[in-house]
Coordinates of C-alpha atoms in Angstrom, one line a residue:
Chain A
X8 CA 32.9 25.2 -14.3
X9 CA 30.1 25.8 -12.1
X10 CA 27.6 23.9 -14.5
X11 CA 30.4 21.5 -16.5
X12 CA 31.1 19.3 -13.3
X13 CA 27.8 18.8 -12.0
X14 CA 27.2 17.8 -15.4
X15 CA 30.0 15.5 -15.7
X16 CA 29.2 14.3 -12.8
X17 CA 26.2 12.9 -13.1
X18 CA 27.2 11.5 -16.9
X19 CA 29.8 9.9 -15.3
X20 CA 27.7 8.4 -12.8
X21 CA 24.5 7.6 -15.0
X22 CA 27.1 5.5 -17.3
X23 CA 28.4 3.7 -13.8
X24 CA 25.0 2.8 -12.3
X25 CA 24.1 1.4 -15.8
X26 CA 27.2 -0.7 -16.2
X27 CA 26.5 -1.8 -13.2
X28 CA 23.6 -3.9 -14.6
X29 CA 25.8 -5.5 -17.7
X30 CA 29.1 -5.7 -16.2
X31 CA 29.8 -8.5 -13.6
X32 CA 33.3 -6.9 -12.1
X33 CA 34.3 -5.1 -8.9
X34 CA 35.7 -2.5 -10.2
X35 CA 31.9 -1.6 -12.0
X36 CA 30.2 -3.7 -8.8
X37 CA 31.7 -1.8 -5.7
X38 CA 31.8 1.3 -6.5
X39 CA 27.9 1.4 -7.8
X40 CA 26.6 -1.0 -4.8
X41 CA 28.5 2.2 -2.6
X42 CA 26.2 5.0 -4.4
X43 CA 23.6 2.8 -4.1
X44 CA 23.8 2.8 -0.1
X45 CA 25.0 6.5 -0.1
X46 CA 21.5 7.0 -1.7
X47 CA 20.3 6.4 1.9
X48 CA 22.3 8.8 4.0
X49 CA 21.2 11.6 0.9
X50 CA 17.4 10.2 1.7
X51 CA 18.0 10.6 5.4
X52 CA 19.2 14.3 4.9
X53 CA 15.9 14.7 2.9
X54 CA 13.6 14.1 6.2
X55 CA 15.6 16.5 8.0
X56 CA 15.6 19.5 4.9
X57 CA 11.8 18.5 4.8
X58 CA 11.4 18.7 8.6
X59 CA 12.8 21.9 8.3
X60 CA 10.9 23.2 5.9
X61 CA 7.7 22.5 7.4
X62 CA 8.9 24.9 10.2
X63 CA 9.8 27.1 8.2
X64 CA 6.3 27.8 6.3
X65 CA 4.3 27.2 9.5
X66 CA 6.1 29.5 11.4
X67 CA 6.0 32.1 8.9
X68 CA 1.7 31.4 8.6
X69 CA 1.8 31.9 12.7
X70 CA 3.9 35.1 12.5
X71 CA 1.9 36.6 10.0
X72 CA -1.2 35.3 11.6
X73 CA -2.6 34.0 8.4
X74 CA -6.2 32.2 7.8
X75 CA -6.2 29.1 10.0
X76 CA -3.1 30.1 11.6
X77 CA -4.1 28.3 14.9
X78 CA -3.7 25.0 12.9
X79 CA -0.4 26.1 12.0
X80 CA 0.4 26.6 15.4
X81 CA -0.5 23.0 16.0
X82 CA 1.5 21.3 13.6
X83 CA 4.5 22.5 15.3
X84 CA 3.9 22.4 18.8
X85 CA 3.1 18.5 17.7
X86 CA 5.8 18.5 15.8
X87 CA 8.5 19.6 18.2
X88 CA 6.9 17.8 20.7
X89 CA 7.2 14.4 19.1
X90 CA 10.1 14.7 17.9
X91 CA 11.6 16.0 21.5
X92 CA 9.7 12.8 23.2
X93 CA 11.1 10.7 20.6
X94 CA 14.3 11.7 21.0
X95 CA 14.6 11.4 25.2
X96 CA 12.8 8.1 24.5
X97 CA 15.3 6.9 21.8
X98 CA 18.1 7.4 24.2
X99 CA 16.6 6.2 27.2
X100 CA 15.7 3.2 25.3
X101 CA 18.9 2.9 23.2
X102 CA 17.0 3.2 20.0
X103 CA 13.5 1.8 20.9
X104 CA 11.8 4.3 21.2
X105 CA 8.6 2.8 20.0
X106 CA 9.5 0.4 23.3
X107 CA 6.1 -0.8 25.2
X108 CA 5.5 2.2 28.4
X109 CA 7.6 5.0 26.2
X110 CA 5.5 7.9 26.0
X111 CA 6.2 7.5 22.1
X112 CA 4.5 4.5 21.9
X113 CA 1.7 5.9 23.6
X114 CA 1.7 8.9 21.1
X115 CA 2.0 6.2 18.2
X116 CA -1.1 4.3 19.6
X117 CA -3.5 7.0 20.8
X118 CA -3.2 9.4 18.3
X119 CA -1.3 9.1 15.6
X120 CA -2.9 5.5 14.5
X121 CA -6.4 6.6 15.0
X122 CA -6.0 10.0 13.7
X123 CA -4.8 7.9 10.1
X124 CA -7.3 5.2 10.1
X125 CA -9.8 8.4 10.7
X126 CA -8.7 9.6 7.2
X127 CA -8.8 6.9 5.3
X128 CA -12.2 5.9 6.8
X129 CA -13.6 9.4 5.1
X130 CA -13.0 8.1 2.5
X131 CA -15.8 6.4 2.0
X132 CA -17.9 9.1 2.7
X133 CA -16.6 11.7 0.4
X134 CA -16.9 8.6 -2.6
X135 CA -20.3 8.7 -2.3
X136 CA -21.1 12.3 -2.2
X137 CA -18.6 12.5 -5.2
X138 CA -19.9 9.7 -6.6
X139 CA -23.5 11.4 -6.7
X140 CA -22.4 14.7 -7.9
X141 CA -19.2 14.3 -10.0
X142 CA -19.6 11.0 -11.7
X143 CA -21.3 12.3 -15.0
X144 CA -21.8 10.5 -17.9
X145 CA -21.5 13.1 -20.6
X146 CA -20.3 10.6 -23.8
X147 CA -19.9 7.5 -25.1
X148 CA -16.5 6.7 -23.7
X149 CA -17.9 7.8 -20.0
X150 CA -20.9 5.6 -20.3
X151 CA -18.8 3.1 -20.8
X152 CA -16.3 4.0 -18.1
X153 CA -18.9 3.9 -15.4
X154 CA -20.8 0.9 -16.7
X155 CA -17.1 -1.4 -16.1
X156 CA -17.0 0.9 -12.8
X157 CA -20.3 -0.5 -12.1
X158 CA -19.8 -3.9 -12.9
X159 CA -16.7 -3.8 -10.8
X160 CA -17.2 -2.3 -7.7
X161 CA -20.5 -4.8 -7.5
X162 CA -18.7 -7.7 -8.6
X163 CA -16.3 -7.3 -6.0
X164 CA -18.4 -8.1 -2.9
X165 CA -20.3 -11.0 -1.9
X166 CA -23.8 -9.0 -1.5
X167 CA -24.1 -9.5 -5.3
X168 CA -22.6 -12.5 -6.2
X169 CA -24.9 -14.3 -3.8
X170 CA -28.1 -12.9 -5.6
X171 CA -26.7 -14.4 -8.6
X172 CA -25.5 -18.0 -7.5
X173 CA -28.6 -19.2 -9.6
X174 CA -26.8 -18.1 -13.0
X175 CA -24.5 -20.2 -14.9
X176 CA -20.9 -19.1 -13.7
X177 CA -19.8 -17.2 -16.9
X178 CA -22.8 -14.9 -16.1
X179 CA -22.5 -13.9 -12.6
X180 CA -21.1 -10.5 -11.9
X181 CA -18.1 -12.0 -10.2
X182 CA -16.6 -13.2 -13.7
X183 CA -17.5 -9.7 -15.6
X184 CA -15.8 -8.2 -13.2
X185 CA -12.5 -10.8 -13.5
X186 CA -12.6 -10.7 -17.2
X187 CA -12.8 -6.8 -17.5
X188 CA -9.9 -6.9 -14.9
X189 CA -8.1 -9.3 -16.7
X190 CA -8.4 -8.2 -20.1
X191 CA -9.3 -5.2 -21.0
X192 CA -7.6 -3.2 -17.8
X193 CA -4.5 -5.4 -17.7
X194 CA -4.2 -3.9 -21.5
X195 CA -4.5 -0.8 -20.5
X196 CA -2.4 -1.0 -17.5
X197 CA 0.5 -2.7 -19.4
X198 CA 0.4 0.1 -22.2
X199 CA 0.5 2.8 -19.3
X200 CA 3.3 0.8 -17.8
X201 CA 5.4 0.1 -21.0
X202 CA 5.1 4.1 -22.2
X203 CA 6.2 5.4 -18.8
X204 CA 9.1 3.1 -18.5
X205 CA 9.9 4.6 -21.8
X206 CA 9.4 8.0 -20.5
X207 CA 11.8 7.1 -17.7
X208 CA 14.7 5.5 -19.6
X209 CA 14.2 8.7 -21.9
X210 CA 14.5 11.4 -19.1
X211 CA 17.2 9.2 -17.6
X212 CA 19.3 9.1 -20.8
X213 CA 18.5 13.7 -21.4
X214 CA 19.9 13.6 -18.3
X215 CA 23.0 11.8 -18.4
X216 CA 23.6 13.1 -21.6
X217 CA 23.4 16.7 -20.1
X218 CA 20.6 17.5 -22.6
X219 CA 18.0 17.4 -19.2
X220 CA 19.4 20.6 -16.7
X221 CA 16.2 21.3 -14.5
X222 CA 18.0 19.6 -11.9
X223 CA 20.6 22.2 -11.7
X224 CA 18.2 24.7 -11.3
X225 CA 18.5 26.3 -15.3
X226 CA 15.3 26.9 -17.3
X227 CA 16.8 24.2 -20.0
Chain B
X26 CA -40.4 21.0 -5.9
X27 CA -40.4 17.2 -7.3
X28 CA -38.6 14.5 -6.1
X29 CA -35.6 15.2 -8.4
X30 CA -35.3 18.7 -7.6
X31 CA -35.2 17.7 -4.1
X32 CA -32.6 15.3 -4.8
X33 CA -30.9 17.4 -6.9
X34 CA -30.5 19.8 -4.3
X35 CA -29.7 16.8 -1.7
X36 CA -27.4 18.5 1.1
X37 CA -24.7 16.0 1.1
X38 CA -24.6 15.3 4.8
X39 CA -27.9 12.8 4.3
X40 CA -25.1 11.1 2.0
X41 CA -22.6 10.6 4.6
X42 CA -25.7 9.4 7.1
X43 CA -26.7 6.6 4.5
X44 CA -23.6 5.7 4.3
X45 CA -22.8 5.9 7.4
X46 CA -26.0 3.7 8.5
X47 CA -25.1 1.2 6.3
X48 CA -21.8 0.1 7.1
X49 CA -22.9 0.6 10.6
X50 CA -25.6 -2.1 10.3
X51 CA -24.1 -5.0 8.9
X52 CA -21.1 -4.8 12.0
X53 CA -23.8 -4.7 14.4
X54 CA -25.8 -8.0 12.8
X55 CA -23.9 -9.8 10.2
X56 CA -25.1 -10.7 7.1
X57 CA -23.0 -13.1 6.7
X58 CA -23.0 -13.4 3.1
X59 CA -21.2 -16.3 1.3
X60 CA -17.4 -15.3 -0.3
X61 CA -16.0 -17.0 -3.6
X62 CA -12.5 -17.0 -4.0
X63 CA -11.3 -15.5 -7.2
X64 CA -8.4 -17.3 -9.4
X65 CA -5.5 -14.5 -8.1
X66 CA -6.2 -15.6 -4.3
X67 CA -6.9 -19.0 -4.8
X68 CA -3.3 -18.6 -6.8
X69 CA -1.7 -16.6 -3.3
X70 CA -2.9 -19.3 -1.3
X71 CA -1.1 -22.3 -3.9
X72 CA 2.1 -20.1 -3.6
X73 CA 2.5 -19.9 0.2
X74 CA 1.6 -23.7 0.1
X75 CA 4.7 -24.3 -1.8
X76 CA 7.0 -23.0 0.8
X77 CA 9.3 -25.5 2.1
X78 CA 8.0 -26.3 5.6
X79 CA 10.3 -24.8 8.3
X80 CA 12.1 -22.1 5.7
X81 CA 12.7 -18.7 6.5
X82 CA 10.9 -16.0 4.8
X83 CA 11.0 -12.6 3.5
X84 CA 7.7 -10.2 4.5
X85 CA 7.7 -6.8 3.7
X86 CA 4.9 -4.9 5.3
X87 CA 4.8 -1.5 3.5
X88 CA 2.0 -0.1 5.5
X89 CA 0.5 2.5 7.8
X90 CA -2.4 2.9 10.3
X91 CA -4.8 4.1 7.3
X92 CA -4.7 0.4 5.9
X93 CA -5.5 -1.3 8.7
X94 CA -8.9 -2.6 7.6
X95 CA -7.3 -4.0 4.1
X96 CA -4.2 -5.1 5.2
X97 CA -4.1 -6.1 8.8
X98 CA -6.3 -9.3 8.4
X99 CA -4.1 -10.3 5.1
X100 CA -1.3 -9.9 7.1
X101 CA -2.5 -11.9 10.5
X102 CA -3.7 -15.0 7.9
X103 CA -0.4 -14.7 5.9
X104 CA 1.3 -14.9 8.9
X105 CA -0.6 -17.8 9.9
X106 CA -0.1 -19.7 7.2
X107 CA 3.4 -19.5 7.4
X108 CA 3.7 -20.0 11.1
X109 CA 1.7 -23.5 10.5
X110 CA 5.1 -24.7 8.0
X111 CA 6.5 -23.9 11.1
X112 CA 8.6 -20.8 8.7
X113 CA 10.9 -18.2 10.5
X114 CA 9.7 -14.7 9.1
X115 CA 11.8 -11.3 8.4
X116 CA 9.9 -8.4 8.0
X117 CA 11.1 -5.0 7.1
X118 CA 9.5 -2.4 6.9
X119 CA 9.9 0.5 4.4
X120 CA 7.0 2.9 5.5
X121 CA 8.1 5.7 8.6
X122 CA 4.6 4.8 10.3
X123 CA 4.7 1.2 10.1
X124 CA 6.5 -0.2 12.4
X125 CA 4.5 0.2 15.5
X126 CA 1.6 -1.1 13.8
X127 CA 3.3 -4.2 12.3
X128 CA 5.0 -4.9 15.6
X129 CA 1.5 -5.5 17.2
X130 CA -0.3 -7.2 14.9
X131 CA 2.6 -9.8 14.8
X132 CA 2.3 -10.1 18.2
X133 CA -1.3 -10.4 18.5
X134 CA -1.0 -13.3 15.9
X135 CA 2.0 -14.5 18.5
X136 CA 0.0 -14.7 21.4
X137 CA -3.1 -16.9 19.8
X138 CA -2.7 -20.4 21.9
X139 CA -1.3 -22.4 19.0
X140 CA 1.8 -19.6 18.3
X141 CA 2.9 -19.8 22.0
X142 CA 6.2 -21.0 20.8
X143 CA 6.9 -18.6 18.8
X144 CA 9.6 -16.4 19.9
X145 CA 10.8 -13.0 18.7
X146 CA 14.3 -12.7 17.1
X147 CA 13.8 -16.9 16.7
X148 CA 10.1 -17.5 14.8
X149 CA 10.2 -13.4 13.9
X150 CA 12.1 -10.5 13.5
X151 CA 10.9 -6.9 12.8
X152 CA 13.6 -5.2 11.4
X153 CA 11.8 -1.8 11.4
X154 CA 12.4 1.0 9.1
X155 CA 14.8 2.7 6.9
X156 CA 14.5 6.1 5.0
X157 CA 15.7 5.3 1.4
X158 CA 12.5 3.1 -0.6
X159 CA 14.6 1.7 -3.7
X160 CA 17.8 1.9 -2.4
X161 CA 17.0 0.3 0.8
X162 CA 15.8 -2.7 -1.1
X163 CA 18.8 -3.2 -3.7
X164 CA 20.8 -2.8 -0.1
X165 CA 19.4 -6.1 1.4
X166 CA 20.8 -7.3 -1.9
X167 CA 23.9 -7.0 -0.7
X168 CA 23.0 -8.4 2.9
X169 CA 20.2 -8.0 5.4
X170 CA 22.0 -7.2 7.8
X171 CA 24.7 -4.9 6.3
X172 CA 21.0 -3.0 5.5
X173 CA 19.5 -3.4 9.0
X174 CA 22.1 -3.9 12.0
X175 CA 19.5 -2.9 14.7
X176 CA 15.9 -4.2 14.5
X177 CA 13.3 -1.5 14.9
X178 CA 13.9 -1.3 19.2
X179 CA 17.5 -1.4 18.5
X180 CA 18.5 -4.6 19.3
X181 CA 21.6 -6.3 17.0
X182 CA 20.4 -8.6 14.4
X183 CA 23.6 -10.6 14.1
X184 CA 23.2 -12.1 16.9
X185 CA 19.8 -12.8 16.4
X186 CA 19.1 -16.7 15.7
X187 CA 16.4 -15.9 13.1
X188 CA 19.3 -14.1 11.3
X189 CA 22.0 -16.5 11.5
X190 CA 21.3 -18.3 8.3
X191 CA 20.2 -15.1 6.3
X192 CA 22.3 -13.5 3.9
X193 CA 20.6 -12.0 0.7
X194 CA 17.7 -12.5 -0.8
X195 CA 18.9 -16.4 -1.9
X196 CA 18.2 -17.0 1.6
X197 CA 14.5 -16.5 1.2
X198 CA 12.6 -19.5 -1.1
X199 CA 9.6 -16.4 -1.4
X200 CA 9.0 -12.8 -0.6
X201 CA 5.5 -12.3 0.8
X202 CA 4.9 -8.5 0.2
X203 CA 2.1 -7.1 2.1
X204 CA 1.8 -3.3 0.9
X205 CA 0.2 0.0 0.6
X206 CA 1.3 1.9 -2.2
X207 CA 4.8 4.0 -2.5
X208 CA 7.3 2.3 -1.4
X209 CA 5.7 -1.4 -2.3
X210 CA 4.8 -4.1 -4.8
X211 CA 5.7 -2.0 -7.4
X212 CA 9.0 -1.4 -6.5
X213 CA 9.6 -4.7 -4.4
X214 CA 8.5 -6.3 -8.2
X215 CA 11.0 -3.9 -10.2
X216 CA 14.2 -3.6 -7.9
X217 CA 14.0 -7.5 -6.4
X218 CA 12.2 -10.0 -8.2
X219 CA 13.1 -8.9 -11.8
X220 CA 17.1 -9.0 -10.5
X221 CA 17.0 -11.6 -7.9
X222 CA 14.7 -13.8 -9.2
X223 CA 13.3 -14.6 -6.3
X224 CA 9.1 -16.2 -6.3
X225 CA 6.5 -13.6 -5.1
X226 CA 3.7 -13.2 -3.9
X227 CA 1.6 -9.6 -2.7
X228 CA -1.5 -8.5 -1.0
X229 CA -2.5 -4.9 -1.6
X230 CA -5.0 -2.2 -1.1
X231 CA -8.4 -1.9 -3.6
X232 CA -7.2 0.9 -5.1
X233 CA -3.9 0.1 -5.9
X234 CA -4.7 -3.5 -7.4
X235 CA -5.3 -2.9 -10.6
X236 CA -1.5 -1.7 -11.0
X237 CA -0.5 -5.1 -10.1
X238 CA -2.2 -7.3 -12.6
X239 CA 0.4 -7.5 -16.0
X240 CA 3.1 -8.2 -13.0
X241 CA 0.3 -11.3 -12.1
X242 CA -0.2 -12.2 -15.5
X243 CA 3.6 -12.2 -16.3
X244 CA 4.1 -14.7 -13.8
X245 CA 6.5 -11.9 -11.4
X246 CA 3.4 -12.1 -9.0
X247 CA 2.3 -15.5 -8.3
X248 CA -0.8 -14.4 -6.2
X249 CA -2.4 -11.6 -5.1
X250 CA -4.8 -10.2 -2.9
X251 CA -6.8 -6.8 -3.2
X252 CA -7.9 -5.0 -0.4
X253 CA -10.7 -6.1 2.3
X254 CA -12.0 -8.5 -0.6
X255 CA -8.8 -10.3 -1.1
X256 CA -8.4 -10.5 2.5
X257 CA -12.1 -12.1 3.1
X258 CA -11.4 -14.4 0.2
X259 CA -8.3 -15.6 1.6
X260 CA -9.7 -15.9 5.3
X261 CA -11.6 -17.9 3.6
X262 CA -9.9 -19.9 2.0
X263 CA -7.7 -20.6 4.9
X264 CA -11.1 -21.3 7.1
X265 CA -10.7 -18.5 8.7
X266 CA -13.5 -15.8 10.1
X267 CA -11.2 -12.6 10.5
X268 CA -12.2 -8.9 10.3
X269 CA -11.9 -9.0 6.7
X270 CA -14.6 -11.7 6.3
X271 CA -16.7 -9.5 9.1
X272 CA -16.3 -6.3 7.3
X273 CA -17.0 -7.0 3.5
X274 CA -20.8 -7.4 4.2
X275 CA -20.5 -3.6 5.4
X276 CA -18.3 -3.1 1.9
X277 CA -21.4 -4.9 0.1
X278 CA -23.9 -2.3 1.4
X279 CA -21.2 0.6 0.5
X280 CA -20.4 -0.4 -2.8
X281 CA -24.3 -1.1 -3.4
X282 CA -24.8 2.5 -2.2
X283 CA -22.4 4.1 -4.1
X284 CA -23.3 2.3 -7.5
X285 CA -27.2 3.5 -6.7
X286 CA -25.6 7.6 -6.3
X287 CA -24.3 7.3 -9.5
X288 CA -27.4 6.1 -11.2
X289 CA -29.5 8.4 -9.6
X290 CA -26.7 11.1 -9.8
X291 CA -26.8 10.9 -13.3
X292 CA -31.0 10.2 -13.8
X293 CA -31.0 13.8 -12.0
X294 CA -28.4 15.0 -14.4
X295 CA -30.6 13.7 -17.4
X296 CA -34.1 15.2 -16.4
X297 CA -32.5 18.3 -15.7
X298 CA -30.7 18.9 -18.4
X299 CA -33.6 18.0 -20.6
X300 CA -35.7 20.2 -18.6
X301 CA -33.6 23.0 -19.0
X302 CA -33.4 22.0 -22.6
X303 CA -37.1 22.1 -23.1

C-alpha cells in the first residue's frame, strides 16, 4: 500500500490536471485551479527544506574543518544573519522589509546587488580567456560553428556595422547575422523545442501511468 | 621562443587586462558609434505603440541584480513608453532578488520631471514576489489579486486604485515581459499567452535570445529585445541616450576582442600542432 497510493495518486491527479485543459466544468475547473495554487504553499516549503539544507552541509564542512571551511563559515553567519534582520524588519515593517532605512534594504543595496552584478560582470573576462584557449576548431562542423559565432557576435554591435555602411545592405554583417538567426538557428531551436516537449509529455504520461517511479525513491 | 610560443603560453591575466582596458576606454570617451535597429525591435517598438492610450498593463520583470546592464535600460525606456500613453503598469515579479531592484528603477524613471504625476499604487504597482514560477502565473489567471493581496512592502492591493479595474489577464490589452531566464519569457509564453491569448511582447538577456525566436516567428512574441543591443537599439529608436546606448560601444571593443582570441587561439593551435607534427 505503501507504493499503490502514491501511485494512484498521482494517476489520479495527472488525469485531473489534464482534463482540466479539455473540460470547461467546475467540478474538473475547481478542484485543478486549487492544486494549481497548493503548488505554491509546496514551493514555499521547498525554500525552507533548501534553507535547511544549506545548514546542514555547511555546518557539517565547518565541524569537520574541511578545505575552505572559513567560507563555509561565512555563508551561514550571512545566512542567519539576513534572514534574522529580515525577519525583525518584516515585522517592524508589517511585511516591508525591503522598506527605505530597514537595515535589509541596506543589505539588499550594498551588498547583495553589487556582489551579483560583480559575477555576471566576470563574465566577460573568463569568455575571452575561454574563448582563446577552449574554442578549438578541430572539424568541419566546428569550423562552421565558430565562423556563425563569429559572424554573430560581430554583427551584433555597432563597431562593425558602421565599418560596413558603404556595402549594399544584404552584405553588411548586420543582416548575416539576422538571417543565420532567423533561419538556420530558429530551425534548430524549434527542432530542440518540439523534441523536448515530446520528452516532457512522454515522462509526464510514464509517470501518470506509474510506469516512471524515480519519484518515489525506487530504482524503476 | 617565437611569438606564438609566447602566446601560446600567454598567462591569462594579460587577457582579463585587454579586456578589461577596453571596455574601460570607450566609458571613459565614447565612441559613439551609430546603432541600426533590427526588424524584432523595430517590431517591440510597433507593439507597445498599439497599446490603447491610458490602458493598464501587465510588466513582469523576472530579473536580478546580475542583469542590470541588459535589462535595466530596456526596462526604464519600456516604462517610458508606456507612461507617455499615459498607461497604469502592474508588475510582478517572479525572481526572490528582484524586487528591490525593480522597485528603484521604477522610481528613478518616476522621479524624471515629466513622470512627476505619477503616483505609486495609481500610475504603478509592484506587486513583489512569490515563490511558485508556473503556478504563480496560471494563479493570476484566476485573479491578480487572489495571487498577490499585499504588494511587495505589504500594503493591500484591493484597495489600491491601480487595482480596482484589474481582474485577470483580460484586463491587460499586452503583457510586456522584461526577463532573465528561469522563471521568464519562456514560461510567461507557454503558461499565459498560449491559454490566455493575451498580445506579447519581451526583452531578454544575449544569451537567452536565441530561445525566443520560433516564439517571435510564430507570432506569440510580437517583439523582442536581446540584451544590451536590443536595449541600445530600442533607446534608439525611442530617441533616447540611455546606458544601454553608452555601453554597447564598450560591447563593440569586447566582442571585437573576443572574436580576435579565437582566431589567434586557434592560428596557435594550428602551427603547433603542425609543428609537433613535423
Amino acid at each position: 500500500m505503501k507504493r499503490e497510493i502514491p501511485l494512484l495518486l498521482t494517476g489520479a491527479l495527472g488525469l485531473l490536471m489534464i482534463l482540466s485543459f479539455f473540460v470547461p466544468h467546475q467540478w474538473i475547473s475547481v478542484p485543478a485551479d486549487f492544486m494549481q495554487a497548493s503548488a505554491i504553499v509546496l514551493v514555499a516549503f521547498g525554500y525552507v527544506l533548501g534553507g535547511a539544507n544549506v545548514l546542514r552541509v555547511n555546518f557539517s564542512a565547518i565541524i569537520k574543518q574541511k578545505s575552505g571551511w572559513p567560507y563555509n563559515l561565512v555563508l551561514v553567519l550571512g545566512l542567519i544573519a539576513t534572514l534574522a534582520i529580515g525577519a525583525v524588519d518584516g515585522c517592524a515593517n508589517r511585511g516591508g522589509f525591503l522598506n527605505e532605512g530597514t537595515t535589509s534594504k541596506w543589505i539588499y543595496d550594498q551588498l547583495y546587488s553589487p556582489m551579483a552584478s560583480t559575477m555576471f560582470a566576470l563574465l566577460a573576462f573568463y569568455i575571452a580567456s575561454a574563448a582563446f584557449r577552449a574554442f578549438r576548431i578541430r572539424t568541419f562542423e566546428a569550423g562552421l560553428l565558430a565562423v556563425a559565432a563569429l559572424i554573430v557576435m560581430l554583427g551584433r554591435v555597432p563597431l562593425t556595422n558602421a565599418l560596413t555602411t558603404w556595402a549594399p545592405e544584404w552584405m553588411r554583417l548586420q543582416a548575416w547575422q539576422e538571417w543565420i538567426m532567423d533561419v538556420p538557428q530558429n530551425a534548430a531551436k524549434r527542432a530542440i523545442l518540439i523534441g523536448a516537449a515530446l520528452g516532457v509529455m512522454a515522462t509526464g504520461l510514464r509517470v501518470i501511468l506509474g510506469i516512471e517511479r524515480t519519484y518515489l525513491g525506487a530504482e524503476e | 621562443m617565437t611569438l606564438l610560443d609566447r602566446l601560446a603560453h600567454i598567462d591569462r591575466r594579460w587577457i582579463f587586462l585587454a579586456m578589461g582596458i577596453l571596455v574601460l576606454i570607450p566609458l571613459l570617451f565614447p565612441l559613439a558609434l551609430p546603432i541600426f535597429a533590427g526588424k524584432p525591435v523595430r517590431d517591440f517598438n510597433a507593439a507597445m505603440e498599439t497599446i490603447p492610450a491610458g490602458s493598464t498593463v501587465l510588466m513582469p520583470c523576472d530579473y536580478d541584480p546580475g542583469a542590470i546592464p541588459e535589462l535595466v535600460p530596456m526596462t526604464k525606456t519600456a516604462l517610458r513608453q508606456l507612461w507617455d500613453k499615459n498607461c497604469k503598469v502592474v508588475i510582478p515579479v517572479l525572481w526572490p532578488g528582484g524586487p528591490g531592484l525593480v522597485d528603484r528603477v521604477v522610481r528613478e524613471v518616476a522621479a524624471e520631471p515629466r513622470y512627476a504625476s505619477k503616483r505609486y499604487g495609481v500610475d504603478w504597482v509592484n506587486l513583489g514576489y512569490k515563490a511558485g514560477n508556473e503556478a504563480v502565473m496560471v494563479l493570476m489567471g484566476q485573479g491578480v489579486a487572489n495571487a498577490f493581496p499585499t504588494d511587495f512592502r505589504g500594503t493591500p492591493t484591493r484597495g489600491m486604485p491601480i487595482m480596482a479595474k484589474v481582474r485577470d489577464y483580460s484586463s491587460f490589452p499586452m503583457l510586456v515581459n522584461i526577463s532573465a531566464g528561469y522563471p521568464g519569457t519562456k514560461e510567461w509564453v507557454q503558461q499565459v499567452q498560449a491559454r490566455f491569448h493575451i498580445p506579447m511582447v519581451a526583452g531578454v538577456t544575449a544569451v537567452s535570445a536565441p530561445e525566443f525566436y520560433p516564439y517571435l516567428q510564430s507570432k506569440q512574441l510580437l517583439g523582442l529585445l536581446g540584451g544590451m543591443a536590443g536595449a541600445a537599439e530600442y533607446e534608439k529608436i525611442r530617441n533616447e541616450k540611455g546606458t544601454a546606448t553608452s555601453g554597447m560601444d564598450a560591447q563593440s571593443l569586447a566582442h571585437l576582442f573576443v572574436a580576435l582570441c579565437i582566431v589567434l587561439g586557434n592560428v596557435v593551435m594550428r602551427r603547433r600542432v603542425g609543428g609537433s607534427a613535423s
